[in-house]
Tab-separated table of C-alpha atoms in Angstrom:
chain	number	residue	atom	x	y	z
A	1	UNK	CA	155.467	164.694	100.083
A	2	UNK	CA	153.494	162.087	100.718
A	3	UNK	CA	153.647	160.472	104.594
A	4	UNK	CA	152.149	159.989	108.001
A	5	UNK	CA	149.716	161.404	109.912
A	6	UNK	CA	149.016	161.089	113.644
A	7	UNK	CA	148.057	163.442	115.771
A	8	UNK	CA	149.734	166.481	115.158
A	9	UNK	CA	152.588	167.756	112.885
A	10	UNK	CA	154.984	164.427	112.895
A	11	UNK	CA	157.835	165.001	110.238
A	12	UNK	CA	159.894	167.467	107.800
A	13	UNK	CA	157.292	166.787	105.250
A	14	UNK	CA	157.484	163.107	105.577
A	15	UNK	CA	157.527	160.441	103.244
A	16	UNK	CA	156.365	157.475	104.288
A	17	UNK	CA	153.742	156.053	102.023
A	18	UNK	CA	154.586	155.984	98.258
A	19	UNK	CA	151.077	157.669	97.019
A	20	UNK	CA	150.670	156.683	96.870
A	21	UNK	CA	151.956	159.817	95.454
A	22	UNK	CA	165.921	171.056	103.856
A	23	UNK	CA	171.357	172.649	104.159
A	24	UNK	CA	172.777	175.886	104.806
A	25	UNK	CA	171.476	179.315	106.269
A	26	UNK	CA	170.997	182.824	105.916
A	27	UNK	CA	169.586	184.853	109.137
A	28	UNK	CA	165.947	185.704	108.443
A	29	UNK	CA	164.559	185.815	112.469
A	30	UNK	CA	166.729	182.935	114.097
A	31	UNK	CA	165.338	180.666	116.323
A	32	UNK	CA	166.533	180.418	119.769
A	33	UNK	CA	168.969	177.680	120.646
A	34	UNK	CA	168.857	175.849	123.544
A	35	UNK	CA	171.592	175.258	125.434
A	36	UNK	CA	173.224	171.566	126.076
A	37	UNK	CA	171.526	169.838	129.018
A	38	UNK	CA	170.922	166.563	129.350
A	39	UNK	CA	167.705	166.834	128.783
A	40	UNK	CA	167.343	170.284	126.875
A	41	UNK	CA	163.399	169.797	125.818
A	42	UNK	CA	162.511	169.739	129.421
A	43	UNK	CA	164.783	172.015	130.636
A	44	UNK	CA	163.207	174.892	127.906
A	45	UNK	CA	159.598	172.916	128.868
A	46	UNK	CA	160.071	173.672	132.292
A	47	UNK	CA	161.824	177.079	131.872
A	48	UNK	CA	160.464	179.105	128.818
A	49	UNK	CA	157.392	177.418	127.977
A	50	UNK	CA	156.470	178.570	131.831
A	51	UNK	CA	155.074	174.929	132.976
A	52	UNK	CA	156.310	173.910	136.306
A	53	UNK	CA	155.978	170.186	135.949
A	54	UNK	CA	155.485	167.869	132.965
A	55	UNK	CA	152.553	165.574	133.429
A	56	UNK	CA	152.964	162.832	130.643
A	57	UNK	CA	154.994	162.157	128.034
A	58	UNK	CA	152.945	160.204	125.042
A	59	UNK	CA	154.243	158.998	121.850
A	60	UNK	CA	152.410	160.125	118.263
A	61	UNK	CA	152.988	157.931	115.831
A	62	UNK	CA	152.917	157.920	112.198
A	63	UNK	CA	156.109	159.549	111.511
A	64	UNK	CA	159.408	157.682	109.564
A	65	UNK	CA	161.867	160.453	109.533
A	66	UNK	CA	162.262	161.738	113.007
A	67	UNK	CA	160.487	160.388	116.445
A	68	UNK	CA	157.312	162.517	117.885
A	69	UNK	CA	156.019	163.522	121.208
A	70	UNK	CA	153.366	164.822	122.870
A	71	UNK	CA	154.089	166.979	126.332
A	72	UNK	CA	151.594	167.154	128.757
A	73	UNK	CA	152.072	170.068	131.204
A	74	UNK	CA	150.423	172.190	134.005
A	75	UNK	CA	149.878	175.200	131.671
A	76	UNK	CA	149.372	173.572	128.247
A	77	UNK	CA	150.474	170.417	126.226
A	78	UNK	CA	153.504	170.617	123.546
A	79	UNK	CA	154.225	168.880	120.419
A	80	UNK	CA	157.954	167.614	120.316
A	81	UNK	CA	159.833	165.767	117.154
A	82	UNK	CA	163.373	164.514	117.542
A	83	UNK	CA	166.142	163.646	115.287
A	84	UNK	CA	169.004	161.501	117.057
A	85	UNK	CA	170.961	161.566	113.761
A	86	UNK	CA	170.267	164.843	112.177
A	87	UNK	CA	171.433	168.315	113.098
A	88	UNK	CA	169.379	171.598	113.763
A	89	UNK	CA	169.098	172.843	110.683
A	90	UNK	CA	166.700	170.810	109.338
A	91	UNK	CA	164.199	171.498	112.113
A	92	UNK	CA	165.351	175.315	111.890
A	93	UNK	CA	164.547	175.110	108.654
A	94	UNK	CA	160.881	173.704	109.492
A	95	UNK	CA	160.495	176.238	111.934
A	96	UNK	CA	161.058	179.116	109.611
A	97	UNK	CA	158.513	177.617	107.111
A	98	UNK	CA	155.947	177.695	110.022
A	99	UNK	CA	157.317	180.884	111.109
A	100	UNK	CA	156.772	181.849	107.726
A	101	UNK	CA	153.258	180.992	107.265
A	102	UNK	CA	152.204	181.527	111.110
A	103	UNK	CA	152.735	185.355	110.783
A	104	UNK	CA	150.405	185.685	107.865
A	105	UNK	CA	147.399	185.022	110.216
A	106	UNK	CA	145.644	183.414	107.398
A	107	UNK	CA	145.506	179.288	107.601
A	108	UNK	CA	146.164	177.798	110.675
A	109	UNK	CA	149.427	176.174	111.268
A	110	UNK	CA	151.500	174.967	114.742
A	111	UNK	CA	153.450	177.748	115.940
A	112	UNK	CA	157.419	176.845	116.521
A	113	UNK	CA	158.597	177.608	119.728
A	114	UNK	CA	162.377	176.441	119.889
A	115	UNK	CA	165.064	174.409	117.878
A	116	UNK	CA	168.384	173.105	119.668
A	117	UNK	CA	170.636	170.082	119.737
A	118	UNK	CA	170.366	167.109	121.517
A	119	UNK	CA	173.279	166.119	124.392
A	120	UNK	CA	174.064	163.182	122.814
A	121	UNK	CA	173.812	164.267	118.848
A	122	UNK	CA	170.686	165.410	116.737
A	123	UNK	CA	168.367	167.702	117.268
A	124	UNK	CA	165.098	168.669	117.811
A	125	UNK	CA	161.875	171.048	117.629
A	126	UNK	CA	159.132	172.209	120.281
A	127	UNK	CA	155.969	173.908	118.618
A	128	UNK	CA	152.246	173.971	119.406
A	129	UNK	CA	150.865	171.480	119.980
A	130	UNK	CA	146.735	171.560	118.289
A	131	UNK	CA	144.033	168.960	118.828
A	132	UNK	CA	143.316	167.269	115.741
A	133	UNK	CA	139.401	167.449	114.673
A	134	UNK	CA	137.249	163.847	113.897
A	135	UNK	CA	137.328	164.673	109.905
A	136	UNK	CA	139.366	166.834	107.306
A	137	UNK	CA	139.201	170.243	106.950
A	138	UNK	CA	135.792	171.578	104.703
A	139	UNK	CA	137.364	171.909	101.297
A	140	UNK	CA	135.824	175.248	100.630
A	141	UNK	CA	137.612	176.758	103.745
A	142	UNK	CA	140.688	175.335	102.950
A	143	UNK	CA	140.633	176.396	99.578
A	144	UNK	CA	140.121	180.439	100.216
A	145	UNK	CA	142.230	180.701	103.310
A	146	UNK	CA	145.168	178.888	101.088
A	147	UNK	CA	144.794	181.879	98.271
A	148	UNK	CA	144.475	184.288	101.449
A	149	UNK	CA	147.592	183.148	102.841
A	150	UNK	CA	149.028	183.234	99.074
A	151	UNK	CA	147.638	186.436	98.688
A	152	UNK	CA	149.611	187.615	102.135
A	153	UNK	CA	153.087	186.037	101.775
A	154	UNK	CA	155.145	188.157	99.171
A	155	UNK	CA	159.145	188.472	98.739
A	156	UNK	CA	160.609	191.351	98.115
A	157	UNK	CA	163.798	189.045	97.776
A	158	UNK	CA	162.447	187.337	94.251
A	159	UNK	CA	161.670	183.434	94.432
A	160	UNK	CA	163.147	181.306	97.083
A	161	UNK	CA	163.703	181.500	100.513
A	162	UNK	CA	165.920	182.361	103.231
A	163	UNK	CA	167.308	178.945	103.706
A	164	UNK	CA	167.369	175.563	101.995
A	165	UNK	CA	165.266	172.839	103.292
A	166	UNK	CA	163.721	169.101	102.028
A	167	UNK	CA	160.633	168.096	100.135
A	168	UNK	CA	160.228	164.846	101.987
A	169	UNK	CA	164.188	163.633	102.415
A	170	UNK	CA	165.295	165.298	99.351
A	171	UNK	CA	167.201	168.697	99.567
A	172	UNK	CA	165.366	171.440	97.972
A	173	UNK	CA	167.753	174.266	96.645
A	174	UNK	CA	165.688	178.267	97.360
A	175	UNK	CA	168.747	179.917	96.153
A	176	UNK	CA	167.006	183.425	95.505
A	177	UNK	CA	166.165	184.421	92.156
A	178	UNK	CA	164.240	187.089	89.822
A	179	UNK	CA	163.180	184.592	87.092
A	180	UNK	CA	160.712	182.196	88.216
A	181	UNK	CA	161.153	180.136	84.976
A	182	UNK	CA	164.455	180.170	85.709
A	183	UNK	CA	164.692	179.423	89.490
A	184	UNK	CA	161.853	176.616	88.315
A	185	UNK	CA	163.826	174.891	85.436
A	186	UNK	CA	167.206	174.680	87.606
A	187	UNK	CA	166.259	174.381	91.496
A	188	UNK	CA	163.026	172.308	91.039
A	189	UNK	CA	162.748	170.209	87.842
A	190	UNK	CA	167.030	170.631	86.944
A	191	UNK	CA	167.924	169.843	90.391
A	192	UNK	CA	165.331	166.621	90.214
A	193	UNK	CA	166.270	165.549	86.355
A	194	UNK	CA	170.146	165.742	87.753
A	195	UNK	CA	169.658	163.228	90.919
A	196	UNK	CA	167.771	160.438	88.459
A	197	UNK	CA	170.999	160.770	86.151
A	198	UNK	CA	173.657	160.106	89.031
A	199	UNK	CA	171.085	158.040	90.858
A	200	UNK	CA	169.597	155.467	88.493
A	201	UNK	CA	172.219	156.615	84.936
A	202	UNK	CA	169.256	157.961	83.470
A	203	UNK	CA	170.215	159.940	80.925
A	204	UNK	CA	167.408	159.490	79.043
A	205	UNK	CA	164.271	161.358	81.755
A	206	UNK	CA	167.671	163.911	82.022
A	207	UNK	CA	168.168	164.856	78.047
A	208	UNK	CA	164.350	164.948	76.995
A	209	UNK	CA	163.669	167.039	80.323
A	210	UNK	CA	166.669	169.785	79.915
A	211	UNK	CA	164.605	169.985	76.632
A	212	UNK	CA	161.683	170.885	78.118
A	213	UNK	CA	163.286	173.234	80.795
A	214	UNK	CA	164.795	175.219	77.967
A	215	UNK	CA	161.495	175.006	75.853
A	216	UNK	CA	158.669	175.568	78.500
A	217	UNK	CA	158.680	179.973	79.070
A	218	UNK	CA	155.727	179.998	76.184
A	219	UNK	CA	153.546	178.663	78.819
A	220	UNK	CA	154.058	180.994	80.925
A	221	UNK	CA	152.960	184.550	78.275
A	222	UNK	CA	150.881	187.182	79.049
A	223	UNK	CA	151.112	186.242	82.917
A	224	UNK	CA	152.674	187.975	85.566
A	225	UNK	CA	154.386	186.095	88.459
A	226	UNK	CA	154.551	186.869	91.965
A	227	UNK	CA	156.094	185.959	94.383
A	228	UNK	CA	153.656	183.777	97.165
A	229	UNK	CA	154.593	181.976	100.014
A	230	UNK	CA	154.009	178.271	99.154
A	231	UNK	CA	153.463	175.212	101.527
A	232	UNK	CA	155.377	173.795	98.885
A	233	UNK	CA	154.209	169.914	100.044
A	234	UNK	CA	150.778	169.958	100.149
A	235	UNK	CA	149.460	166.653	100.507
A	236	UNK	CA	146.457	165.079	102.395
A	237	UNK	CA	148.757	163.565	105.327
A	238	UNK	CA	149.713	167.697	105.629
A	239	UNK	CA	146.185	168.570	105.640
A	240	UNK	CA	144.044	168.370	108.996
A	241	UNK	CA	141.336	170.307	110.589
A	242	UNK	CA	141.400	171.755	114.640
A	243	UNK	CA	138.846	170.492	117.002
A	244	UNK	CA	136.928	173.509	116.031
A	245	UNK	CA	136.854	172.554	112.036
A	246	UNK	CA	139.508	174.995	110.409
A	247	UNK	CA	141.953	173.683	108.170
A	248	UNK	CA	145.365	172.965	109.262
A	249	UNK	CA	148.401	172.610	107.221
A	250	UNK	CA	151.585	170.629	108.778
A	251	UNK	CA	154.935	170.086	107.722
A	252	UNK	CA	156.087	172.594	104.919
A	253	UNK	CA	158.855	172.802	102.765
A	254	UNK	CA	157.908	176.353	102.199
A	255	UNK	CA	159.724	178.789	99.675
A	256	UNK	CA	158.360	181.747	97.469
A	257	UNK	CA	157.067	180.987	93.967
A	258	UNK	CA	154.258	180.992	91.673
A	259	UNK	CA	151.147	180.242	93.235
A	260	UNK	CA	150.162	177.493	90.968
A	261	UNK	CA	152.997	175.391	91.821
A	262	UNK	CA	150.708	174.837	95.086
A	263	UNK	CA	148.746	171.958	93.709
A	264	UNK	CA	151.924	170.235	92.195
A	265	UNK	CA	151.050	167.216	94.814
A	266	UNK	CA	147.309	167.775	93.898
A	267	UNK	CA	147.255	163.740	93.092
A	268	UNK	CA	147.488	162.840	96.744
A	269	UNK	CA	145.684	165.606	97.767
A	270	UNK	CA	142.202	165.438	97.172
A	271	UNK	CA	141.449	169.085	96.143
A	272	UNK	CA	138.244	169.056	95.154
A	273	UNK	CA	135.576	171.284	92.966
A	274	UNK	CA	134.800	173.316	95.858
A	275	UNK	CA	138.490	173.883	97.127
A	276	UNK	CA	139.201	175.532	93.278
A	277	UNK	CA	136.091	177.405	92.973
A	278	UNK	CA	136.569	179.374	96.478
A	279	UNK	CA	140.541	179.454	95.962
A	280	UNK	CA	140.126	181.291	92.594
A	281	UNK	CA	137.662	183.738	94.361
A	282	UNK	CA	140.518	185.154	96.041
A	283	UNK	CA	143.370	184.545	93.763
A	284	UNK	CA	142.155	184.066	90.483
A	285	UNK	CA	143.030	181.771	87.555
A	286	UNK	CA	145.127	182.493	85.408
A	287	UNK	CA	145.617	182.038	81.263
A	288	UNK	CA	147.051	178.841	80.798
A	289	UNK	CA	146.526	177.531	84.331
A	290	UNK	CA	145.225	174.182	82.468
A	291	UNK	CA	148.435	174.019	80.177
A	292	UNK	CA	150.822	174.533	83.301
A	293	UNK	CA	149.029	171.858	85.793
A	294	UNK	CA	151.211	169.209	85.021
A	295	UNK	CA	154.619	170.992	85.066
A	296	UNK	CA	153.948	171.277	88.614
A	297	UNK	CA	152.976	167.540	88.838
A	298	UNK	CA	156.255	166.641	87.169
A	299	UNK	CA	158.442	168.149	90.572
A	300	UNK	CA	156.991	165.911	92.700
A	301	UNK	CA	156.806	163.023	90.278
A	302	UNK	CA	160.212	163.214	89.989
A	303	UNK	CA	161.019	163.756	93.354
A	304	UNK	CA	158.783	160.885	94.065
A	305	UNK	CA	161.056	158.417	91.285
A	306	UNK	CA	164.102	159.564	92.718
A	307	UNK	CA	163.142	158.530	96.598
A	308	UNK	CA	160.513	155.699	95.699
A	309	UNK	CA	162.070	154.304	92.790
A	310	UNK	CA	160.577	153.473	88.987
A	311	UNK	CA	156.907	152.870	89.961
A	312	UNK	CA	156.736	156.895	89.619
A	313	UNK	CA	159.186	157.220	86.037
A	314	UNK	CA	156.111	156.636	83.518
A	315	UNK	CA	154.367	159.411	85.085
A	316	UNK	CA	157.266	161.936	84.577
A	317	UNK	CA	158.217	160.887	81.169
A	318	UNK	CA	155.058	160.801	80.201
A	319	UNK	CA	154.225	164.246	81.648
A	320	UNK	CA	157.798	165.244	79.785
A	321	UNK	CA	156.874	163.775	76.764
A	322	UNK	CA	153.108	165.167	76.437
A	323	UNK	CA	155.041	168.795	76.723
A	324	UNK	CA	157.425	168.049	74.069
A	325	UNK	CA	154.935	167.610	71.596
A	326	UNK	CA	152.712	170.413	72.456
A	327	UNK	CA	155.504	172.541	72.441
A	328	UNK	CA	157.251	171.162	69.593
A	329	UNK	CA	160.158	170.665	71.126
């Protein structure tokens, strides 16, 4: 989703900026909870993260969703977002994500540290913090160690994940499935079509895309899906690089599912020729990766119409539409 970026991770993959284009739990490896202090990032600061005094406290900015901090300490500085009117699971949620992707050793990402509630209501999450680089990660870089992590993360479980979490502010259902036509048709595009009908009464983006969720499997033939652990919001606000040049990928709304859907914010992302070519080295294209590009646009256009409004409806009908006639639907 498209957002901030400051100087580290800032937000549940934030949405800030239209581009200009998480909900419940299952136990996968809990985070710690801290307990209730009146000041419990400190207190786990101070305790756990084995600093014994806490040298500045300096705002990041860029963020819209949930408040960001850097913590400068005697053995090492910390990156710190709060929530004063959200609960932990939505951080535990992020956390997992990173967890997730941290423990494939392939692309960089900030390692979460702890999740708890605030004294007074919300939450919050501690995690490394890394020094930004001058420039954006070398798109050749990015692109393999994206397939390699790809390549690393597979379910046994099917598609989804262990818990729910958000693309941007909208809940993303990763109810586990076997099908990933299925699980894509009702927990990405059906869950999407549904909140334009109750939001805006738009039955007509609802009717001609339940047409195309029960008309698209031909474009997925003579492939076979696997499960990959996705970023799942892969934009050019989540994209950095570390003061030593790697890439750096921030903010997930991760879940298992066809590799492909990867570049579904590709239009805010600014993937370029040399990201592809060294991706595909490592996972390579498959048939009909051209006629499936824009079925993984359409989630995020839609997501983007239902929390931006209408300025993003023409590009999912039209996407909608285009498939409709190819597949004669």
């Amino acid at each position: 989703m498209v957002a901030h970026v400051g100087l580290i991770s800032l937000s549940v993959s934030l949405l800030s900026m239209p581009c200009l284009p998480r909900i419940g739990f299952t136990k996968r490896r809990p985070f710690p909870m801290a307990a209730l202090t009146d000041d419990p990032v400190q207190e786990w600061i101070l305790t756990e993260g084995k600093a014994t005094r806490i040298t500045g406290i300096r705002p990041v900015g860029g963020g819209c969703i949930n408040l960001a901090n850097r913590y400068d300490t005697d053995a090492g500085s910390f990156f710190v977002k709060t929530n004063r009117s959200i609960g932990p699971p939505m951080f535990e949620a992020e956390a997992m994500g990173l967890d997730a992707m941290y423990e494939t050793r392939t692309i960089r990402v900030p390692k979460p540290f702890k999740v708890g509630p605030l004294r007074n209501g919300g939450s919050y999450i501690i995690m490394e913090y890394i020094e930004f680089g001058s420039s954006r990660s070398n798109q050749s870089v990015l692109g393999r160690k994206l397939a390699e992590m790809h390549k690393a993360g597979k379910s046994d479980k099917g598609f989804g994940f262990p818990v729910n979490n958000t693309v941007g502010s909208t809940p993303q259902i990763n109810t586990w499935c076997s099908d990933w036509i299925q699980f894509y048709g009702e927990h990405r595009l059906g869950y999407q079509l549904k909140l334009a009908q109750d939001q805006y009464g738009d039955s007509t983006i609802y009717q001609r895309g339940q047409r195309l969720i029960k008309n698209m499997a031909p474009l997925f033939e003579d492939i076979v899906i696997e499960p990959c652990l996705l970023h799942g919001d892969l934009w050019s606000g989540n994209i950095t690089s570390d003061k030593n040049g790697e890439p750096v990928i921030l903010d997930p709304a991760c879940y298992y599912g066809h590799n492909e859907a990867e570049f579904g914010m590709s239009w805010c992302a600014g993937f370029g020729g040399s990201f592809y070519t060294s991706y595909f080295e490592v996972m390579p294209k498959r048939p009909g990766f051209e006629k499936r590009r824009d079925l993984y646009l359409l989630y995020h256009y839609l997501n983007h119409y239902n929390l931006f409004g209408s300025g993003y409806r023409s590009s999912a009908i039209s996407i909608i539409d285009d498939y409709l006639r190819m597949l004669n639907a």
